[in-house]
Short mmCIF file of C-alpha atoms and ligand atoms in Angstrom, two decimals:
data_model
loop_
_atom_site.label_atom_id
_atom_site.label_comp_id
_atom_site.label_asym_id
_atom_site.label_seq_id
_atom_site.Cartn_x
_atom_site.Cartn_y
_atom_site.Cartn_z
CA MET E 4 4.91 -45.23 -4.04
CA ALA E 5 1.51 -45.94 -2.44
CA ALA E 6 -0.07 -42.99 -0.65
CA SER E 7 0.10 -43.00 3.18
CA ARG E 8 -3.37 -42.55 4.64
CA ILE E 9 -4.65 -41.01 7.87
CA VAL E 10 -8.26 -41.88 8.71
CA ILE E 11 -10.35 -39.81 11.13
CA GLU E 12 -13.78 -41.26 12.00
CA ASN E 13 -16.80 -40.82 14.29
CA CYS E 14 -16.38 -37.02 14.42
CA ALA E 15 -18.64 -34.09 13.58
CA ILE E 16 -17.38 -32.31 10.44
CA ALA E 17 -17.92 -28.75 9.25
CA THR E 18 -16.53 -28.78 5.71
CA VAL E 19 -17.08 -25.04 5.01
CA ASP E 20 -17.64 -26.00 1.36
CA ALA E 21 -19.92 -23.88 -0.88
CA HIS E 22 -23.03 -25.50 0.64
CA ASP E 23 -21.77 -25.44 4.24
CA THR E 24 -22.05 -29.25 4.25
CA GLU E 25 -21.80 -30.71 7.74
CA TYR E 26 -21.84 -34.27 9.11
CA ALA E 27 -22.98 -35.08 12.63
CA SER E 28 -20.80 -38.19 12.51
CA GLY E 29 -18.49 -38.74 9.59
CA HIS E 30 -15.00 -39.45 8.33
CA VAL E 31 -12.11 -37.69 6.63
CA VAL E 32 -9.42 -39.63 4.79
CA VAL E 33 -6.09 -37.92 4.14
CA ALA E 34 -3.76 -39.41 1.52
CA ASP E 35 -0.26 -37.91 1.68
CA ASN E 36 -0.83 -34.13 1.61
CA ARG E 37 -4.37 -34.18 0.15
CA ILE E 38 -7.88 -34.80 1.39
CA GLU E 39 -8.98 -37.99 -0.34
CA SER E 40 -12.54 -38.31 0.92
CA VAL E 41 -14.99 -36.79 3.39
CA GLY E 42 -18.48 -37.96 4.18
CA ALA E 43 -21.05 -39.36 6.58
CA GLY E 44 -20.48 -42.53 8.60
CA PRO E 45 -17.29 -44.59 8.74
CA ALA E 46 -14.47 -44.34 6.18
CA PRO E 47 -14.60 -46.64 3.13
CA ALA E 48 -13.60 -50.21 3.99
CA ARG E 49 -10.35 -51.83 2.78
CA LEU E 50 -8.24 -48.66 2.49
CA GLU E 51 -4.60 -49.48 1.87
CA ASN E 52 -1.56 -48.14 3.64
CA VAL E 53 -3.42 -46.60 6.60
CA VAL E 54 -0.64 -45.33 8.87
CA ARG E 55 -2.97 -43.87 11.45
CA ARG E 56 -6.65 -44.36 12.37
CA ILE E 57 -8.18 -41.85 14.81
CA ASP E 58 -11.44 -42.25 16.70
CA GLY E 59 -12.81 -38.70 16.64
CA THR E 60 -15.72 -39.30 19.00
CA GLY E 61 -16.53 -36.04 20.85
CA HIS E 62 -14.63 -33.97 18.29
CA LEU E 63 -15.33 -31.53 15.46
CA VAL E 64 -13.14 -31.44 12.34
CA THR E 65 -12.84 -28.11 10.52
CA PRO E 66 -10.50 -26.73 7.89
CA GLY E 67 -7.38 -25.27 9.50
CA LEU E 68 -7.64 -21.61 10.47
CA VAL E 69 -6.11 -19.02 8.14
CA ASN E 70 -4.63 -15.84 9.56
CA THR E 71 -4.55 -12.97 7.07
CA HIS E 72 -2.86 -10.13 8.96
CA HIS E 73 -0.09 -10.07 11.56
CA HIS E 74 3.19 -8.34 12.42
CA PHE E 75 5.32 -11.06 14.02
CA TYR E 76 8.04 -8.70 15.29
CA GLN E 77 5.53 -7.10 17.65
CA TRP E 78 5.67 -10.24 19.82
CA LEU E 79 8.62 -8.53 21.55
CA THR E 80 6.67 -5.33 22.35
CA ARG E 81 3.42 -6.69 23.75
CA GLY E 82 1.65 -4.80 26.53
CA LEU E 83 3.12 -1.36 25.77
CA ALA E 84 1.25 1.88 25.02
CA THR E 85 -1.92 0.11 26.10
CA ASP E 86 -4.20 3.15 26.21
CA HIS E 87 -3.35 4.86 22.92
CA ASN E 88 -5.08 5.31 19.58
CA LEU E 89 -3.30 4.06 16.42
CA PHE E 90 -1.20 7.13 15.59
CA ASP E 91 -0.08 7.76 19.21
CA TRP E 92 0.63 4.03 19.63
CA LEU E 93 2.75 3.93 16.44
CA VAL E 94 4.68 7.07 17.42
CA ALA E 95 5.35 5.53 20.85
CA LEU E 96 6.62 2.24 19.38
CA TYR E 97 8.45 3.14 16.14
CA PRO E 98 11.72 4.05 17.94
CA THR E 99 11.83 0.65 19.66
CA TRP E 100 10.93 -1.26 16.49
CA ALA E 101 13.74 0.58 14.66
CA ARG E 102 16.24 -1.22 16.95
CA LEU E 103 15.20 -4.74 15.90
CA ASP E 104 17.93 -7.10 14.71
CA GLU E 105 17.85 -10.50 13.01
CA PRO E 106 17.90 -12.72 16.15
CA MET E 107 15.04 -10.67 17.62
CA VAL E 108 12.98 -10.92 14.43
CA ARG E 109 13.57 -14.70 14.20
CA THR E 110 12.60 -15.21 17.85
CA ALA E 111 9.52 -13.01 17.56
CA ALA E 112 8.43 -14.98 14.49
CA GLN E 113 8.82 -18.24 16.42
CA GLY E 114 6.71 -16.87 19.30
CA SER E 115 3.98 -15.50 17.04
CA LEU E 116 3.84 -18.68 14.98
CA ALA E 117 3.85 -20.99 18.00
CA MET E 118 0.91 -19.13 19.55
CA MET E 119 -1.13 -19.32 16.37
CA VAL E 120 -0.34 -22.91 15.39
CA ARG E 121 -1.12 -24.28 18.85
CA GLY E 122 -4.53 -22.57 18.42
CA GLY E 123 -5.43 -24.19 15.10
CA VAL E 124 -3.85 -21.88 12.52
CA THR E 125 -2.53 -23.88 9.56
CA THR E 126 -1.83 -20.93 7.24
CA ALA E 127 -0.07 -17.90 8.71
CA MET E 128 1.00 -14.56 7.29
CA ASP E 129 3.38 -11.86 8.45
CA HIS E 130 3.29 -8.25 7.28
CA HIS E 131 6.85 -7.25 8.14
CA TYR E 132 7.55 -3.61 7.34
CA VAL E 133 10.46 -2.57 9.62
CA TYR E 134 13.84 -3.18 8.01
CA PRO E 135 16.53 -1.30 9.97
CA ARG E 136 19.67 -0.81 7.88
CA GLY E 137 22.40 -3.46 8.20
CA THR E 138 20.37 -5.98 10.21
CA GLY E 139 20.82 -9.02 7.95
CA ASP E 140 18.26 -11.15 6.18
CA LEU E 141 15.09 -10.49 8.20
CA SER E 142 12.74 -11.95 5.57
CA GLY E 143 14.84 -15.13 5.40
CA ALA E 144 14.76 -15.44 9.19
CA ILE E 145 10.95 -15.16 9.28
CA ILE E 146 10.46 -17.62 6.41
CA GLY E 147 12.89 -20.04 8.11
CA ALA E 148 10.87 -19.90 11.35
CA ALA E 149 7.64 -20.73 9.49
CA ALA E 150 9.30 -23.61 7.62
CA GLU E 151 10.68 -25.01 10.87
CA MET E 152 7.19 -24.89 12.45
CA GLY E 153 5.71 -26.62 9.37
CA VAL E 154 2.98 -24.03 8.80
CA ARG E 155 1.82 -22.77 5.40
CA PHE E 156 2.95 -19.17 5.11
CA THR E 157 2.66 -15.87 3.24
CA LEU E 158 5.29 -13.22 3.93
CA ALA E 159 3.95 -9.79 2.99
CA ARG E 160 7.26 -7.99 2.40
CA GLY E 161 6.38 -4.60 3.86
CA SER E 162 8.11 -1.26 3.53
CA MET E 163 7.95 2.38 4.65
CA ASP E 164 9.55 5.25 2.73
CA ARG E 165 7.57 8.30 3.96
CA GLY E 166 9.26 9.60 7.09
CA THR E 167 8.28 12.70 9.04
CA SER E 168 10.35 14.97 6.79
CA ASP E 169 8.08 13.89 3.88
CA GLY E 170 4.91 14.47 5.91
CA GLY E 171 4.64 10.82 7.09
CA LEU E 172 4.16 9.44 10.58
CA PRO E 173 7.29 7.27 11.12
CA PRO E 174 10.58 8.92 12.08
CA ASP E 175 13.05 9.23 9.19
CA PHE E 176 15.42 6.75 10.84
CA ALA E 177 12.76 4.00 10.62
CA VAL E 178 12.17 4.14 6.85
CA GLU E 179 13.91 2.73 3.74
CA SER E 180 14.45 4.55 0.46
CA LEU E 181 11.97 3.88 -2.36
CA ASP E 182 14.62 2.11 -4.44
CA ASP E 183 15.90 -0.04 -1.57
CA ALA E 184 12.35 -1.10 -0.63
CA LEU E 185 11.45 -2.11 -4.19
CA ALA E 186 14.74 -3.89 -4.86
CA ALA E 187 14.60 -5.85 -1.59
CA THR E 188 10.97 -6.81 -2.21
CA GLU E 189 11.78 -8.11 -5.68
CA LYS E 190 14.75 -10.05 -4.32
CA THR E 191 12.51 -11.67 -1.68
CA ILE E 192 9.98 -12.72 -4.33
CA ASP E 193 12.71 -14.19 -6.53
CA ALA E 194 14.26 -16.09 -3.64
CA HIS E 195 11.16 -17.44 -1.91
CA HIS E 196 7.84 -17.20 -3.80
CA ASP E 197 6.41 -20.58 -4.78
CA ALA E 198 3.40 -20.47 -7.11
CA SER E 199 2.70 -24.23 -7.03
CA PHE E 200 -0.61 -25.77 -5.85
CA ASP E 201 0.82 -27.04 -2.57
CA ALA E 202 3.17 -24.11 -1.94
CA MET E 203 4.27 -23.71 1.66
CA THR E 204 5.77 -20.22 1.13
CA GLN E 205 4.39 -17.30 -0.83
CA ILE E 206 5.40 -13.63 -0.95
CA ALA E 207 3.20 -10.53 -1.29
CA VAL E 208 4.21 -6.91 -1.98
CA ALA E 209 3.14 -4.86 1.05
CA PRO E 210 3.93 -1.13 1.44
CA CYS E 211 2.74 -0.34 4.95
CA SER E 212 -0.01 2.32 4.98
CA PRO E 213 -0.95 5.63 3.28
CA PHE E 214 0.70 7.68 6.03
CA SER E 215 4.01 5.76 5.97
CA VAL E 216 4.66 5.21 2.26
CA SER E 217 5.00 7.47 -0.77
CA THR E 218 2.48 7.46 -3.62
CA GLU E 219 5.34 6.29 -5.85
CA LEU E 220 5.99 3.24 -3.64
CA LEU E 221 2.31 2.28 -3.87
CA LYS E 222 2.29 2.69 -7.66
CA GLN E 223 5.60 0.96 -8.32
CA GLY E 224 4.83 -1.72 -5.72
CA ALA E 225 1.59 -2.56 -7.57
CA GLU E 226 3.48 -2.74 -10.87
CA LEU E 227 6.11 -5.00 -9.33
CA ALA E 228 3.49 -7.35 -7.86
CA ARG E 229 1.66 -7.65 -11.17
CA ARG E 230 4.86 -8.19 -13.13
CA LYS E 231 5.79 -11.01 -10.75
CA GLY E 232 2.27 -12.46 -10.39
CA VAL E 233 2.13 -12.08 -6.59
CA ARG E 234 -0.47 -10.50 -4.33
CA LEU E 235 -0.59 -7.00 -2.81
CA HIS E 236 -1.26 -6.15 0.81
CA THR E 237 -1.45 -3.00 2.93
CA HIS E 238 -3.31 -1.32 5.80
CA GLY E 239 -6.38 0.64 4.69
CA SER E 240 -9.14 2.81 6.16
CA GLU E 241 -8.14 1.88 9.70
CA THR E 242 -8.89 5.12 11.60
CA VAL E 243 -10.48 8.54 11.25
CA GLU E 244 -6.98 10.03 11.54
CA GLU E 245 -5.88 8.07 8.45
CA GLU E 246 -8.95 9.31 6.58
CA GLN E 247 -8.12 12.93 7.54
CA PHE E 248 -4.49 12.39 6.51
CA CYS E 249 -5.55 11.17 3.05
CA LYS E 250 -8.04 14.01 2.58
CA GLU E 251 -5.46 16.64 3.57
CA LEU E 252 -2.54 15.25 1.56
CA PHE E 253 -4.23 13.65 -1.44
CA GLY E 254 -7.59 15.41 -1.54
CA MET E 255 -9.57 12.16 -1.27
CA GLY E 256 -10.40 9.35 1.15
CA PRO E 257 -8.28 6.18 1.43
CA THR E 258 -10.28 3.97 -0.94
CA ASP E 259 -10.25 6.55 -3.74
CA TYR E 260 -6.54 7.09 -3.10
CA PHE E 261 -5.87 3.36 -3.33
CA GLU E 262 -7.86 3.17 -6.55
CA SER E 263 -5.82 6.06 -8.01
CA THR E 264 -2.58 4.17 -7.29
CA GLY E 265 -3.68 0.82 -8.77
CA TRP E 266 -4.50 -0.73 -5.40
CA LEU E 267 -8.00 -2.11 -5.94
CA GLY E 268 -8.28 -5.56 -7.52
CA SER E 269 -8.83 -9.24 -6.90
CA ASP E 270 -5.08 -9.62 -6.20
CA VAL E 271 -5.21 -7.10 -3.30
CA TRP E 272 -6.21 -7.50 0.33
CA MET E 273 -6.18 -4.78 2.98
CA ALA E 274 -6.13 -4.94 6.74
CA HIS E 275 -8.79 -3.27 8.93
CA CYS E 276 -11.07 -1.35 6.48
CA VAL E 277 -13.03 0.12 9.38
CA HIS E 278 -13.95 3.51 7.94
CA MET E 279 -15.60 2.56 4.66
CA ASN E 280 -18.70 4.26 3.27
CA ASP E 281 -21.21 2.53 0.96
CA SER E 282 -19.33 3.53 -2.17
CA ASP E 283 -15.99 2.27 -0.75
CA ILE E 284 -17.57 -1.10 0.04
CA ALA E 285 -19.17 -1.25 -3.41
CA ALA E 286 -15.73 -0.54 -4.97
CA PHE E 287 -14.18 -3.42 -3.01
CA GLY E 288 -17.05 -5.70 -4.05
CA ARG E 289 -16.85 -4.67 -7.72
CA THR E 290 -13.08 -5.18 -7.91
CA GLY E 291 -12.84 -8.25 -5.65
CA THR E 292 -10.49 -6.46 -3.22
CA GLY E 293 -10.21 -8.49 -0.02
CA VAL E 294 -10.30 -7.49 3.64
CA ALA E 295 -8.43 -8.81 6.67
CA HIS E 296 -10.87 -8.12 9.51
CA CYS E 297 -9.05 -7.63 12.84
CA PRO E 298 -11.78 -7.09 15.45
CA SER E 299 -9.62 -7.35 18.60
CA SER E 300 -7.00 -4.90 17.41
CA ASN E 301 -9.66 -2.51 16.14
CA ALA E 302 -11.17 -2.53 19.63
CA ARG E 303 -7.78 -2.33 21.42
CA LEU E 304 -6.85 0.81 19.42
CA ALA E 305 -10.43 2.15 19.53
CA ALA E 306 -10.42 2.28 15.71
CA GLY E 307 -14.09 1.31 15.35
CA ILE E 308 -16.25 -1.53 14.02
CA ALA E 309 -15.67 -2.69 10.44
CA ARG E 310 -18.89 -3.22 8.46
CA VAL E 311 -18.33 -6.93 7.81
CA PRO E 312 -21.98 -7.91 7.13
CA ASP E 313 -22.25 -5.11 4.54
CA MET E 314 -18.95 -6.22 2.97
CA LEU E 315 -20.14 -9.81 2.71
CA GLY E 316 -23.43 -8.56 1.24
CA ALA E 317 -21.45 -6.67 -1.44
CA GLY E 318 -19.43 -9.78 -2.32
CA VAL E 319 -16.18 -8.61 -0.68
CA PRO E 320 -13.84 -11.51 0.25
CA VAL E 321 -13.25 -11.22 4.02
CA GLY E 322 -10.80 -13.15 6.21
CA LEU E 323 -9.68 -12.69 9.81
CA GLY E 324 -6.43 -11.36 11.24
CA VAL E 325 -5.01 -11.21 14.72
CA ASP E 326 -2.96 -8.12 13.72
CA GLY E 327 0.38 -7.55 15.43
CA THR E 328 0.54 -8.56 19.06
CA ALA E 329 1.51 -5.07 20.17
CA SER E 330 -2.17 -4.25 19.51
CA ASN E 331 -3.67 -7.67 20.30
CA GLU E 332 -1.66 -9.29 23.04
CA SER E 333 -3.44 -12.66 22.76
CA GLY E 334 -2.12 -13.43 19.26
CA GLU E 335 -4.37 -16.41 18.59
CA LEU E 336 -7.13 -16.66 16.01
CA HIS E 337 -9.96 -18.23 17.99
CA THR E 338 -10.39 -14.89 19.76
CA GLU E 339 -10.93 -13.28 16.36
CA LEU E 340 -13.65 -15.74 15.37
CA ARG E 341 -15.44 -15.01 18.61
CA ASN E 342 -14.86 -11.26 18.52
CA ALA E 343 -15.87 -11.00 14.86
CA LEU E 344 -19.18 -12.55 15.84
CA LEU E 345 -19.72 -10.52 19.02
CA ILE E 346 -18.39 -7.12 17.96
CA ASN E 347 -20.29 -7.11 14.68
CA ARG E 348 -23.48 -7.66 16.68
CA LEU E 349 -22.78 -4.31 18.36
CA GLY E 350 -23.01 -2.66 14.93
CA ALA E 351 -26.03 -1.59 12.89
CA ARG E 352 -27.32 -5.10 12.13
CA GLY E 353 -27.62 -6.23 15.73
CA GLU E 354 -28.11 -9.92 16.49
CA SER E 355 -28.43 -10.85 12.82
CA ALA E 356 -25.03 -9.38 11.88
CA LEU E 357 -23.11 -12.68 11.78
CA THR E 358 -23.75 -16.31 12.70
CA ALA E 359 -21.26 -18.77 14.21
CA ARG E 360 -21.02 -20.50 10.84
CA GLN E 361 -20.24 -17.24 9.06
CA ALA E 362 -17.53 -16.52 11.65
CA LEU E 363 -16.01 -19.97 11.03
CA ARG E 364 -16.12 -19.29 7.27
CA LEU E 365 -14.30 -15.95 7.77
CA GLY E 366 -11.55 -17.75 9.69
CA THR E 367 -11.13 -20.53 7.11
CA TYR E 368 -12.42 -20.21 3.55
CA GLY E 369 -12.59 -16.40 3.70
CA GLY E 370 -8.94 -16.29 4.73
CA ALA E 371 -8.00 -18.65 1.91
CA GLN E 372 -9.82 -16.36 -0.54
CA VAL E 373 -8.01 -13.20 0.52
CA LEU E 374 -4.64 -14.97 0.36
CA GLY E 375 -5.52 -16.19 -3.15
CA ARG E 376 -5.55 -19.85 -2.09
CA ALA E 377 -9.23 -20.79 -2.08
CA GLY E 378 -8.63 -23.46 -4.72
CA GLN E 379 -6.23 -25.28 -2.42
CA ILE E 380 -7.18 -24.69 1.23
CA GLY E 381 -9.97 -23.29 3.42
CA SER E 382 -12.51 -26.10 3.11
CA ILE E 383 -12.55 -29.87 3.50
CA GLU E 384 -13.12 -31.23 0.02
CA PRO E 385 -11.53 -34.11 -1.90
CA GLY E 386 -8.44 -32.95 -3.79
CA LYS E 387 -7.71 -30.01 -1.51
CA LEU E 388 -4.62 -29.84 0.68
CA ALA E 389 -4.81 -31.64 4.03
CA ASP E 390 -4.85 -28.63 6.38
CA LEU E 391 -7.37 -29.50 9.08
CA VAL E 392 -7.99 -29.41 12.82
CA LEU E 393 -9.61 -31.94 15.18
CA TRP E 394 -11.13 -29.90 18.03
CA LYS E 395 -11.93 -31.70 21.30
CA LEU E 396 -15.43 -30.61 22.36
CA ASP E 397 -16.29 -33.18 25.05
CA THR E 398 -14.55 -31.52 28.03
CA LEU E 399 -16.00 -29.23 30.69
CA ALA E 400 -15.58 -26.17 28.45
CA HIS E 401 -17.89 -27.36 25.66
CA ALA E 402 -19.60 -30.69 26.44
CA SER E 403 -22.98 -29.18 27.36
CA ILE E 404 -23.24 -27.13 24.13
CA ALA E 405 -25.15 -29.38 21.73
CA ASP E 406 -24.12 -27.84 18.41
CA PRO E 407 -20.38 -28.27 17.71
CA VAL E 408 -19.92 -25.16 15.54
CA THR E 409 -21.70 -23.05 18.15
CA ALA E 410 -19.47 -24.60 20.82
CA LEU E 411 -16.32 -23.86 18.83
CA VAL E 412 -17.11 -20.22 18.00
CA PHE E 413 -19.18 -18.99 20.96
CA GLY E 414 -17.28 -21.05 23.52
CA ALA E 415 -13.81 -20.90 25.02
CA ALA E 416 -10.81 -21.79 22.84
CA ALA E 417 -11.12 -25.57 22.39
CA PRO E 418 -8.27 -28.03 22.99
CA ILE E 419 -6.81 -29.50 19.81
CA THR E 420 -6.27 -33.25 19.52
CA LEU E 421 -4.67 -33.04 16.08
CA SER E 422 -3.76 -30.37 13.58
CA LEU E 423 -2.42 -31.27 10.14
CA VAL E 424 -0.69 -28.96 7.67
CA ASN E 425 -0.07 -30.46 4.24
CA GLY E 426 -0.87 -33.84 5.82
CA ARG E 427 1.86 -33.42 8.46
CA THR E 428 1.10 -33.30 12.20
CA VAL E 429 1.94 -29.91 13.75
CA VAL E 430 -0.18 -30.22 16.93
CA GLU E 431 -0.88 -33.39 18.88
CA ASP E 432 -2.88 -33.38 22.15
CA SER E 433 -2.49 -29.58 22.48
CA HIS E 434 1.30 -29.68 22.02
CA LEU E 435 3.36 -28.41 19.12
CA THR E 436 5.17 -31.34 17.53
CA THR E 437 7.72 -29.52 15.39
CA VAL E 438 9.29 -27.10 17.89
CA ASP E 439 9.96 -26.76 21.63
CA GLU E 440 7.31 -24.34 22.94
CA ASP E 441 9.03 -23.81 26.32
CA ALA E 442 12.34 -22.97 24.66
CA ILE E 443 10.55 -20.45 22.43
CA ALA E 444 8.86 -18.87 25.49
CA ARG E 445 12.28 -18.46 27.17
CA SER E 446 13.97 -16.98 24.12
CA THR E 447 11.12 -14.54 23.39
CA ARG E 448 11.36 -13.27 26.95
CA SER E 449 15.11 -12.72 26.78
CA GLU E 450 14.95 -11.11 23.33
CA ALA E 451 12.12 -8.81 24.47
CA GLN E 452 14.29 -7.76 27.42
CA ARG E 453 17.30 -7.23 25.16
CA LEU E 454 15.23 -5.05 22.81
CA ALA E 455 13.88 -3.01 25.75
CA ARG E 456 17.44 -2.47 27.05
CA ILE E 457 18.75 -1.38 23.63
CA ALA E 458 15.76 0.91 23.06
CA ALA E 459 16.24 2.49 26.49
CA THR E 460 19.77 3.53 25.57
CA GLY E 461 18.28 5.67 22.78
N1 LIG S 613 -2.93 -1.98 13.56
C1 LIG S 613 -1.83 -1.52 12.95
N2 LIG S 613 -1.97 -0.55 12.03
C2 LIG S 613 -0.87 -0.06 11.43
N3 LIG S 613 -0.72 0.89 10.51
C3 LIG S 613 0.60 0.99 10.27
O1 LIG S 613 1.13 1.83 9.42
N4 LIG S 613 1.29 0.12 11.02
C4 LIG S 613 0.40 -0.55 11.75
C5 LIG S 613 0.52 -1.58 12.73
O2 LIG S 613 1.61 -2.06 13.06
N5 LIG S 613 -0.63 -2.02 13.28
#
C-alpha cells in the first residue's frame, strides 16, 4: 500500500541532529510512521498520497520531547509535604502510597500522561515502584493508559525490598520480597517488552534507590536486565542523606556502591545524580551511564544542583525528567527545559553553563539516548520515527522573540498546533485527540479524594 504523507511547510525547524542543523523556513515530510525528508524551502513537488498539508508559518518544528523520569502514581498526592527534604517527604508519603489500588494507578497514569502529552512529550516513562499486595495488575494498567493516549512509553518496573526492619527508609508494609519483585519484573518484561525499531512499549528493570532496596535486589536485578536485554533504571546520588546512608551501610558513596553491584554501564540510567564528585562523573562518562536530570524536583526537595555541564563535558548521556508530581506539581516537561537552563546557570559555570539549544537537546536527543532509543527518535532525520511537535510561536507570548529556539526554551510554554507520535496525531490545536482531558481531570480528582479518605482511616 502507498505510504500516507503529512507535509509541514514554511516553518522554522530545529532538527537536533549531530550538527544541530536548523532551517529558518523549511519542510518536513512524514510518510506513515517515519520522517521521509526534512530540509530548507518547500517540500518536494509531486508527492503522492498527501493526506494532510500544513502551513507552518509562525511555527517551530522540533523532535518530540522525551521524559526520562517520572512516578505517575504521585499525580494523586500532589501538593502534600511541600516543605520537606527527600527523606522526610518520603516518610510522610509512603503510608498513603501503600494504599494505592489499580483504579487509582490507572487514573493517575492518565493524568500524568495527559499533562505531559499536551505539553509536547511524545515519549514518556514511568518509574513505578509501589506494588501493594493484592492490588491487581498495576503495570498492565499503566501500560494500557499509555497505549490509549498513543504515546511512546517505557515502564521502569520498580521495586522496594528494604523496609525499616532491614535498615531501609520505607515501612515494612510498603515493600515486596526480593523473590516477588524479581519474578513480577520478569513477568512484566515477558508480557510487554517490545525490542523492535518502532516499539511503542518497552520495559526497564528499576529497583528504587539504595536506601529502599537490598544489595541482592540490585545485583540480581542487573543480571535479570542483561539476560533479557532490557535497560536498568534507579535513583542515584540524589541527596546528602543518601550519600551518608551509603557510607554508613556500605562503606562507600553511591556511585562506588552502584559500580560494585553491576549498576554502571551504557544500559543504565539514573535519576537525579546531584551529589557527584569528579571521579563519579568520570565513571559515568567512561561507562556510558546515563542521567535523568530533574531540576524542578531537585529544587522542590532542596536536593541541590546537578553538575550537568560537567557531565556533558565528560560524555555522560543526559536527558530530562519531570520526576513524580508529588515533588514537581507542574508535571510538564517544558518547565524542565527552562529550569535546566536557568538553574545550571546558578552553578559554578555561571552564564555559560548551558545554552537554549543544549537545553532543547537534553529534552529530546539526550532523552532518547538515556532510554536507549537514539537510533529511532530524538532528532528529525530521514528514516527516524515521526515523533515531532509544531510549536506556535507567533502569539503574544513569543512573537517578539526573534530566535525560535530561544523563544521556545526561555519563554513561556508555547501552544502546540500539532504533535505526532509514530506519525499519529496526539495533539491538535492544544487539545489531546486520543482521550477526553476533562474526564481525566474529573476522575483524577475523585481518585485523589478516595485515596486521601482511605489513607486517613489508617
Ligand atoms: N525524587 C524522588 N526520589 C526518590 N527516591 C526514592 O526512593 N523514591 C523517590 C521518589 O519518589 N522521588
